[in-house]
mmCIF file of C-alpha atoms in Angstrom:
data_model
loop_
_atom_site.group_PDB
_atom_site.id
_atom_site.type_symbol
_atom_site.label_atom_id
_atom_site.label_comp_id
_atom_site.label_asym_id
_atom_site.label_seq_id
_atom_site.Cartn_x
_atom_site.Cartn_y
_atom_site.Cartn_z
ATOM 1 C CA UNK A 1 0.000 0.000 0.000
ATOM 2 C CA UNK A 2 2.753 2.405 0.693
ATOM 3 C CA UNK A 3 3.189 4.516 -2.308
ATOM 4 C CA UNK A 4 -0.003 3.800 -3.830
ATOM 5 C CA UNK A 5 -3.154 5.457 -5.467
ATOM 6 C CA UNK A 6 -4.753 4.327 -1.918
ATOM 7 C CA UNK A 7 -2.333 5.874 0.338
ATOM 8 C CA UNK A 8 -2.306 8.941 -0.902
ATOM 9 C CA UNK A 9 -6.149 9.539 -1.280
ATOM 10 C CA UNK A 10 -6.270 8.270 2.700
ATOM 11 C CA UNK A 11 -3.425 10.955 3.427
ATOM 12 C CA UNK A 12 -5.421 13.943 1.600
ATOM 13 C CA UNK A 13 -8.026 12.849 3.791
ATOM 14 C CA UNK A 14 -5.667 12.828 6.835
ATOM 15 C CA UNK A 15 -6.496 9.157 7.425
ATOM 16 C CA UNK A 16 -3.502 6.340 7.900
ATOM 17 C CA UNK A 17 -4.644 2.849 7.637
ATOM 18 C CA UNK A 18 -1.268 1.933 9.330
ATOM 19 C CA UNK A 19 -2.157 3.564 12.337
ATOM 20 C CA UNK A 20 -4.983 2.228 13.005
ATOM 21 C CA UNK A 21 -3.905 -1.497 12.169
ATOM 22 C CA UNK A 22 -0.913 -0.944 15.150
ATOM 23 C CA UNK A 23 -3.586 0.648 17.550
ATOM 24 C CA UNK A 24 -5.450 -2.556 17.042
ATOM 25 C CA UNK A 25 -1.961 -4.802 17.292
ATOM 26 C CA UNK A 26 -1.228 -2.528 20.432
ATOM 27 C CA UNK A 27 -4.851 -2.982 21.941
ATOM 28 C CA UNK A 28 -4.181 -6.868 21.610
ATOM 29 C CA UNK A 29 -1.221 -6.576 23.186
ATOM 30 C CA UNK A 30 -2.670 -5.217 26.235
ATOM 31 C CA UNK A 31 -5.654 -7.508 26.290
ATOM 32 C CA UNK A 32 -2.780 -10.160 26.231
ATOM 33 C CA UNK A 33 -0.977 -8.889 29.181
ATOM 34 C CA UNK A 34 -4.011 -7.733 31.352
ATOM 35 C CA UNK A 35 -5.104 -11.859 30.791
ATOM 36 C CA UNK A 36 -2.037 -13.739 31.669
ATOM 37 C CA UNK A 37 -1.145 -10.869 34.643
ATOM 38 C CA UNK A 38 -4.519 -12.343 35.818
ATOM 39 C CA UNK A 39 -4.205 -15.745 35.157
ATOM 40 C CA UNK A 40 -0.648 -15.455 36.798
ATOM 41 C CA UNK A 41 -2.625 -14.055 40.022
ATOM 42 C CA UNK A 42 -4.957 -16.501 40.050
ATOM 43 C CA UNK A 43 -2.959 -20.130 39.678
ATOM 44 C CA UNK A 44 -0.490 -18.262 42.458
ATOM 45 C CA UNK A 45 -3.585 -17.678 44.634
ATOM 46 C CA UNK A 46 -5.270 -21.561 43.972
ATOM 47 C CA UNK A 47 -1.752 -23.358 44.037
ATOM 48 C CA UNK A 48 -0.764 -20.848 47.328
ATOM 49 C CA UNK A 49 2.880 -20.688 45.382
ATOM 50 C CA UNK A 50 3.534 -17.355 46.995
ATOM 51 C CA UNK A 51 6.470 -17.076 49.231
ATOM 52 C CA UNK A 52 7.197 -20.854 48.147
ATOM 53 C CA UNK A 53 10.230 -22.325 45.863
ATOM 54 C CA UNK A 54 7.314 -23.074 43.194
ATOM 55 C CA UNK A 55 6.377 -19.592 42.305
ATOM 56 C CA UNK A 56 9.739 -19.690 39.869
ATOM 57 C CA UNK A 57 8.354 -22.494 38.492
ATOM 58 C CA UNK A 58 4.723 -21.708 37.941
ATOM 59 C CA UNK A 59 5.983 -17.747 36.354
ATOM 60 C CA UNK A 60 8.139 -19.824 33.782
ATOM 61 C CA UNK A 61 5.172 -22.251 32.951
ATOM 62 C CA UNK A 62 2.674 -19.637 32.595
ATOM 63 C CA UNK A 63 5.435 -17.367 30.597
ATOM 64 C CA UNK A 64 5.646 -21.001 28.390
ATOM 65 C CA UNK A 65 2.080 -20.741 27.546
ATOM 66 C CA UNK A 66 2.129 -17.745 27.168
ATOM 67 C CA UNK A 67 5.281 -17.646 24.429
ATOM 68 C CA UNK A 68 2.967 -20.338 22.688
ATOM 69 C CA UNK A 69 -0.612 -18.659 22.213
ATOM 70 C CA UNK A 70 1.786 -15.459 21.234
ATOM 71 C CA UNK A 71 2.888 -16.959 18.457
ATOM 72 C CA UNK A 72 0.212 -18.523 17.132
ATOM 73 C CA UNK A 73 -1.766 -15.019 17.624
ATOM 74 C CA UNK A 74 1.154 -13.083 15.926
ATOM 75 C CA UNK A 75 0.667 -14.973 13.131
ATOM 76 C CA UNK A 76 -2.816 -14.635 12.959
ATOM 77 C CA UNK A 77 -2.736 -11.006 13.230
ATOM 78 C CA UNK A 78 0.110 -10.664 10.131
ATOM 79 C CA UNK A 79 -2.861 -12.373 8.123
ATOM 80 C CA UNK A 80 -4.834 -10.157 9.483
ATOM 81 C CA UNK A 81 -2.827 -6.895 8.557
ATOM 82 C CA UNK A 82 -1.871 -8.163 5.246
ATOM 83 C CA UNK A 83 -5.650 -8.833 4.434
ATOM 84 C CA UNK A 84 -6.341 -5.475 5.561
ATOM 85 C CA UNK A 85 -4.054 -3.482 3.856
ATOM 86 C CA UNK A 86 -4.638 -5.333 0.955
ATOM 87 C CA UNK A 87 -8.555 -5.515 0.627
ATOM 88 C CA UNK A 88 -10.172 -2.962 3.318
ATOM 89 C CA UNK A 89 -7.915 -0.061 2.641
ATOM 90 C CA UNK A 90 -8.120 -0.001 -1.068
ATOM 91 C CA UNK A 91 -9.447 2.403 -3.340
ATOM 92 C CA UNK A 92 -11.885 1.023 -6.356
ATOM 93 C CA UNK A 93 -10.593 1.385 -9.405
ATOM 94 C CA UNK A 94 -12.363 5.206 -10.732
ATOM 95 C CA UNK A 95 -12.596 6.688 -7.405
ATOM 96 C CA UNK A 96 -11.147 9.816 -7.298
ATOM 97 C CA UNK A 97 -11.595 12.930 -4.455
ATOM 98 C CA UNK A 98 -13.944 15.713 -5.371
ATOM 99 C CA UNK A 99 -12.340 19.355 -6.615
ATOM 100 C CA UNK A 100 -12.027 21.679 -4.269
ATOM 101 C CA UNK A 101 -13.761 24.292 -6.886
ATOM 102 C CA UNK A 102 -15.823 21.980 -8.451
ATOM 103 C CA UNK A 103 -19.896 22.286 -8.318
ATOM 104 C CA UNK A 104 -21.652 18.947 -7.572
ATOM 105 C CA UNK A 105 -22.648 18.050 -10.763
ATOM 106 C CA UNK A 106 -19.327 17.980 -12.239
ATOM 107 C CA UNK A 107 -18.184 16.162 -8.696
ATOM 108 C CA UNK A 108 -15.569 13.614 -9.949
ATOM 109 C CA UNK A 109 -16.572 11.449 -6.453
ATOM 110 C CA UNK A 110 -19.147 9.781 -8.278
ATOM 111 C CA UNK A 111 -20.499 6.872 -6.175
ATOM 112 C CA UNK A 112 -22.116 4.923 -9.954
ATOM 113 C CA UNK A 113 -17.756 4.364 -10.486
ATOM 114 C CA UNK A 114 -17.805 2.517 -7.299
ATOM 115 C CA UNK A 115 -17.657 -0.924 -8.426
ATOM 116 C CA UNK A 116 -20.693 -2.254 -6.300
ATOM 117 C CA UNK A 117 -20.371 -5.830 -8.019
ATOM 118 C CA UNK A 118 -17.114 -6.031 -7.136
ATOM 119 C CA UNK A 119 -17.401 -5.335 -3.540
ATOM 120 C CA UNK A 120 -20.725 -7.680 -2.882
ATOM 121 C CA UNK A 121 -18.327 -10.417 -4.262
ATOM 122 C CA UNK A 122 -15.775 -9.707 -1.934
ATOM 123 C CA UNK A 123 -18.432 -9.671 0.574
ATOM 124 C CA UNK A 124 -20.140 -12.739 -0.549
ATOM 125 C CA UNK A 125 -16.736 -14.709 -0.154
ATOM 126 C CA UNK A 126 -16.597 -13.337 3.391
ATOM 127 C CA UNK A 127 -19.522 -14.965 4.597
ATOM 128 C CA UNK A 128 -19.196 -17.766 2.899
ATOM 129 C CA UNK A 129 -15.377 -18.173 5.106
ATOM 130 C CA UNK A 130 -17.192 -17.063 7.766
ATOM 131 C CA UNK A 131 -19.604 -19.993 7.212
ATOM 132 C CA UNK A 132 -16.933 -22.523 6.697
ATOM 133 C CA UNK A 133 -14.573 -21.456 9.712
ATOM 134 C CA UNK A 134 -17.656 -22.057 11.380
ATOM 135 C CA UNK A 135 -18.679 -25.211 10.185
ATOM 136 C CA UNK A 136 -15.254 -26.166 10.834
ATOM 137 C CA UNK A 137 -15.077 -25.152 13.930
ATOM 138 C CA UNK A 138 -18.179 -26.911 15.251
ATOM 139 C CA UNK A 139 -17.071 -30.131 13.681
ATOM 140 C CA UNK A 140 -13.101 -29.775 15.592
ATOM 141 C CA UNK A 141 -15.626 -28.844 19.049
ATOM 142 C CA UNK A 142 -17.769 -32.530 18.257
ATOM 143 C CA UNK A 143 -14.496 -34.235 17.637
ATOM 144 C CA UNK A 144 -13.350 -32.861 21.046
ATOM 145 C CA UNK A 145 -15.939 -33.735 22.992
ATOM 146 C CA UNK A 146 -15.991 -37.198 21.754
ATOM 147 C CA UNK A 147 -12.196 -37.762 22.320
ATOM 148 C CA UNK A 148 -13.170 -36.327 25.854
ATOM 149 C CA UNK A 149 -16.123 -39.039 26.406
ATOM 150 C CA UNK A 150 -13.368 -41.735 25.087
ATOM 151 C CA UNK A 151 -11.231 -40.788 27.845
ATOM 152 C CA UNK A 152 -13.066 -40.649 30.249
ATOM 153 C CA UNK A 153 -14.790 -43.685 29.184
ATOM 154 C CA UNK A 154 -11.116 -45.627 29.192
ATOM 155 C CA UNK A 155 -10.169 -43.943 32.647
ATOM 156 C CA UNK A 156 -13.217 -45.174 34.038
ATOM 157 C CA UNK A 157 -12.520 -49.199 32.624
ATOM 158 C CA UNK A 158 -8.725 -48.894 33.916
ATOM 159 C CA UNK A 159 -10.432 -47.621 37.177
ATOM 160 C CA UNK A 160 -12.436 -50.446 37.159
ATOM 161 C CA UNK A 161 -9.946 -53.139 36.409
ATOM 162 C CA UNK A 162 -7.497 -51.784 38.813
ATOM 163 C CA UNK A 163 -10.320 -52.409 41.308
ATOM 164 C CA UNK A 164 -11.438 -55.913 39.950
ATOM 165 C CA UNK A 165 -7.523 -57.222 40.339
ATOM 166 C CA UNK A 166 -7.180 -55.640 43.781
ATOM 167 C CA UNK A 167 -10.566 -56.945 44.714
ATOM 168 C CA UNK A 168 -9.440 -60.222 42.960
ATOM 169 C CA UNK A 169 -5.924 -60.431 45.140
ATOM 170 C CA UNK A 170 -7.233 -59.433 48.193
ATOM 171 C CA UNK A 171 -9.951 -62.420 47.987
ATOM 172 C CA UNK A 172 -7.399 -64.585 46.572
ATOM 173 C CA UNK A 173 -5.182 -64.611 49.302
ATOM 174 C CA UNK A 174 -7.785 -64.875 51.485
ATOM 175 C CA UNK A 175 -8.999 -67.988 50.587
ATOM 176 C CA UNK A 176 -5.176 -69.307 50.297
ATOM 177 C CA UNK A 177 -5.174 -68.100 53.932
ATOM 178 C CA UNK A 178 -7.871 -69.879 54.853
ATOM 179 C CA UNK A 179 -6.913 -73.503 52.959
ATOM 180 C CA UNK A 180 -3.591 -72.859 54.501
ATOM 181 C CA UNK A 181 -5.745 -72.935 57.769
ATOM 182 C CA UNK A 182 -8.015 -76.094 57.103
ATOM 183 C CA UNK A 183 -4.938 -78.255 55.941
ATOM 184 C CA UNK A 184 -2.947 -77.182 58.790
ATOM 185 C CA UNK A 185 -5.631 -78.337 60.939
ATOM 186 C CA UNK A 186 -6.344 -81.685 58.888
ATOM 187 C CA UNK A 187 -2.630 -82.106 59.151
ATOM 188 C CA UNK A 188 -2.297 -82.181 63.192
ATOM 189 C CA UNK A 189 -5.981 -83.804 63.403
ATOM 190 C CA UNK A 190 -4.227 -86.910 61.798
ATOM 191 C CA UNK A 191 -0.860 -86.112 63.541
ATOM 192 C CA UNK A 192 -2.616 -86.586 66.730
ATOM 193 C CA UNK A 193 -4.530 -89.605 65.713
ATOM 194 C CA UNK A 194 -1.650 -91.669 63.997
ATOM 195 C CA UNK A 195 0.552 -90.607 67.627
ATOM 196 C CA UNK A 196 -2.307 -91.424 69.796
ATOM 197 C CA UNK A 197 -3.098 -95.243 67.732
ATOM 198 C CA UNK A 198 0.804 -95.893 68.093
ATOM 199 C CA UNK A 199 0.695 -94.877 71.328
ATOM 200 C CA UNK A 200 -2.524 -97.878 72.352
ATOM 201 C CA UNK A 201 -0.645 -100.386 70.213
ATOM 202 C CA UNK A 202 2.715 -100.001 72.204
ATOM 203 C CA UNK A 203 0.769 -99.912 75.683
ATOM 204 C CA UNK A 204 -1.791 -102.849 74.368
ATOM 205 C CA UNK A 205 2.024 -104.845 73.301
ATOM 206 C CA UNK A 206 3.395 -103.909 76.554
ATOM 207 C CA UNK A 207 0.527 -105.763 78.496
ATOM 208 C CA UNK A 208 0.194 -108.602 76.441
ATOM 209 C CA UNK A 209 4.115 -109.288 77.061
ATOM 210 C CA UNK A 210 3.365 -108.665 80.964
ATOM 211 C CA UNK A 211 0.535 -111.002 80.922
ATOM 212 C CA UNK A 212 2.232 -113.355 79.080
ATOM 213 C CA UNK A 213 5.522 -113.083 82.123
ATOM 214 C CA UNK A 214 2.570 -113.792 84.546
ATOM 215 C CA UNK A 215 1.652 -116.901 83.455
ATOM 216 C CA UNK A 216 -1.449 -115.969 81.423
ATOM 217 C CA UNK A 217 -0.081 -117.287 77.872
ATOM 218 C CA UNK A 218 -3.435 -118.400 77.062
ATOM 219 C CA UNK A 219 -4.836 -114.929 76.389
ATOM 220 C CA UNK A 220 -2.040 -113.924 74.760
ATOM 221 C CA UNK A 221 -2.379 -113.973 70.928
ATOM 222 C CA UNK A 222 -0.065 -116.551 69.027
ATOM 223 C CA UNK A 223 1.653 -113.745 67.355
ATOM 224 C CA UNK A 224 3.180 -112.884 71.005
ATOM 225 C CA UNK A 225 3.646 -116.668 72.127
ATOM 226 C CA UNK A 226 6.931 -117.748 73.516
ATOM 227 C CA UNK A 227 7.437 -121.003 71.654
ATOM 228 C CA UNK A 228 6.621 -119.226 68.449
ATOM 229 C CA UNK A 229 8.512 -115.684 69.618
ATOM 230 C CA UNK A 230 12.205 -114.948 68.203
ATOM 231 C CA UNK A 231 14.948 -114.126 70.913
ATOM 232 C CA UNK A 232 15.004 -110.436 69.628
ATOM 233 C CA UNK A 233 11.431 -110.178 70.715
ATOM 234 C CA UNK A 234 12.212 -112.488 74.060
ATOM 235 C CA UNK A 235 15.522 -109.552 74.452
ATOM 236 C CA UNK A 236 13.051 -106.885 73.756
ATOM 237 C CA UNK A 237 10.453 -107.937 76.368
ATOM 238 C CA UNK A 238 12.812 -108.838 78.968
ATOM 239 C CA UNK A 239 14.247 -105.128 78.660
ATOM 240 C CA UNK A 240 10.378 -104.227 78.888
ATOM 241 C CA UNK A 241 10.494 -105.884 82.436
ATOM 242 C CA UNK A 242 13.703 -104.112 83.195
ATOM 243 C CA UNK A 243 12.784 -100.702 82.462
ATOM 244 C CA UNK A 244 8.618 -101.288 83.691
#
């Protein structure tokens, strides 16, 4: 635009499209700084970082954030300027400014040179961006959303597994626990039965070999008999005696 047709009509007219375009930049600048100032203020106040080690740490990451949305914006707002200086603050092609000395029939402003066509076009394209971005944009917010329900769909089944296997160990070793228990038991029930059957069948031997020493061979089963009995079991009995 600078040295153009354009410019110059705007500067007869003491108008600068440049001006106005950094008063807008500088206005978003502000806006900028007044909104992460604030967010700043507020994390600090929520987290309680002031007066802590972690107030470094939360300036830097909200100066990070920061440093990203800003260049994403700046770029934005370069499209912005160029489309500006390039569309809004052109002159039609035929427009020229009105002579000072002129009367106003022979007024060389003539709003019929205004290319009308050409600027409902330019309008019509608008919208039809405007409808687009917007179509777009609702379609990237459904897309959202759903990835949102997805998480929180697979946070919730990882929630519930996590509870399934603890609720699965903790039973698990429970019931180990408790067959631990029952065999433990089995195992001295028969302990105590086998010790207290060996225990009869010595003292139950023992008599039969003192009955037998007494004379009373005849209730003494042939097994024990002393004509049929070896001289380790005739050794063993007499050390029965002995010791009894």
């Amino acid at each position: 635009m600078e040295g153009s047709e354009s410019e110059a009509i705007f500067e007869s007219l003491n108008l600068n499209p440049q001006l106005f375009i950094n008063e807008v930049l500088n206005c978003v600048d502000d806006l900028v700084d007044e909104a992460f100032t604030f967010f700043n203020q507020q994390a600090s106040a929520v987290l309680k970082t002031d007066g802590t080690d972690r107030s470094d740490d939360l300036t830097k990451g909200v100066a990070s954030i920061r440093n990203i949305i800003q260049s994403s914006l700046d770029k934005r707002l370069s499209m912005w300027e160029k489309y500006c200086i390039r569309h809004c603050f052109v002159v039609p092609e035929g427009f020229s400014l009105p002579k000072a000395n002129g009367s106003s029939n022979d007024t060389s402003m003539d709003l019929d040179t205004v290319d009308d066509s050409e600027l409902d076009k330019q309008l019509d394209s608008l919208r039809d961006k405007l409808i687009l971005v917007g179509k777009e944009s609702a379609q990237l917010n459904s897309e959202i959303q759903s990835l949102e329900r997805q998480s929180d769909l697979i946070n919730s089944s990882a929630a519930s597994i996590h509870e399934a296997l603890q609720l699965y160990e903790k039973h698990s070793m429970d019931d180990m626990l408790k067959e631990l228990i029952k065999y433990s038991s089995e195992f001295h029930a028969k302990v105590d039965k086998l010790r207290s059957s060996r225990f009869e069948d010595i003292e139950h031997g023992r008599a039969e070999r003192i009955h037998m020493l007494n004379g009373d061979i005849s209730k003494v089963n042939r097994r024990f008999g002393l004509f049929n009995a070896k001289i380790e079991e005739l050794q063993e009995l007499l050390d029965d005696m002995n010791t009894g």
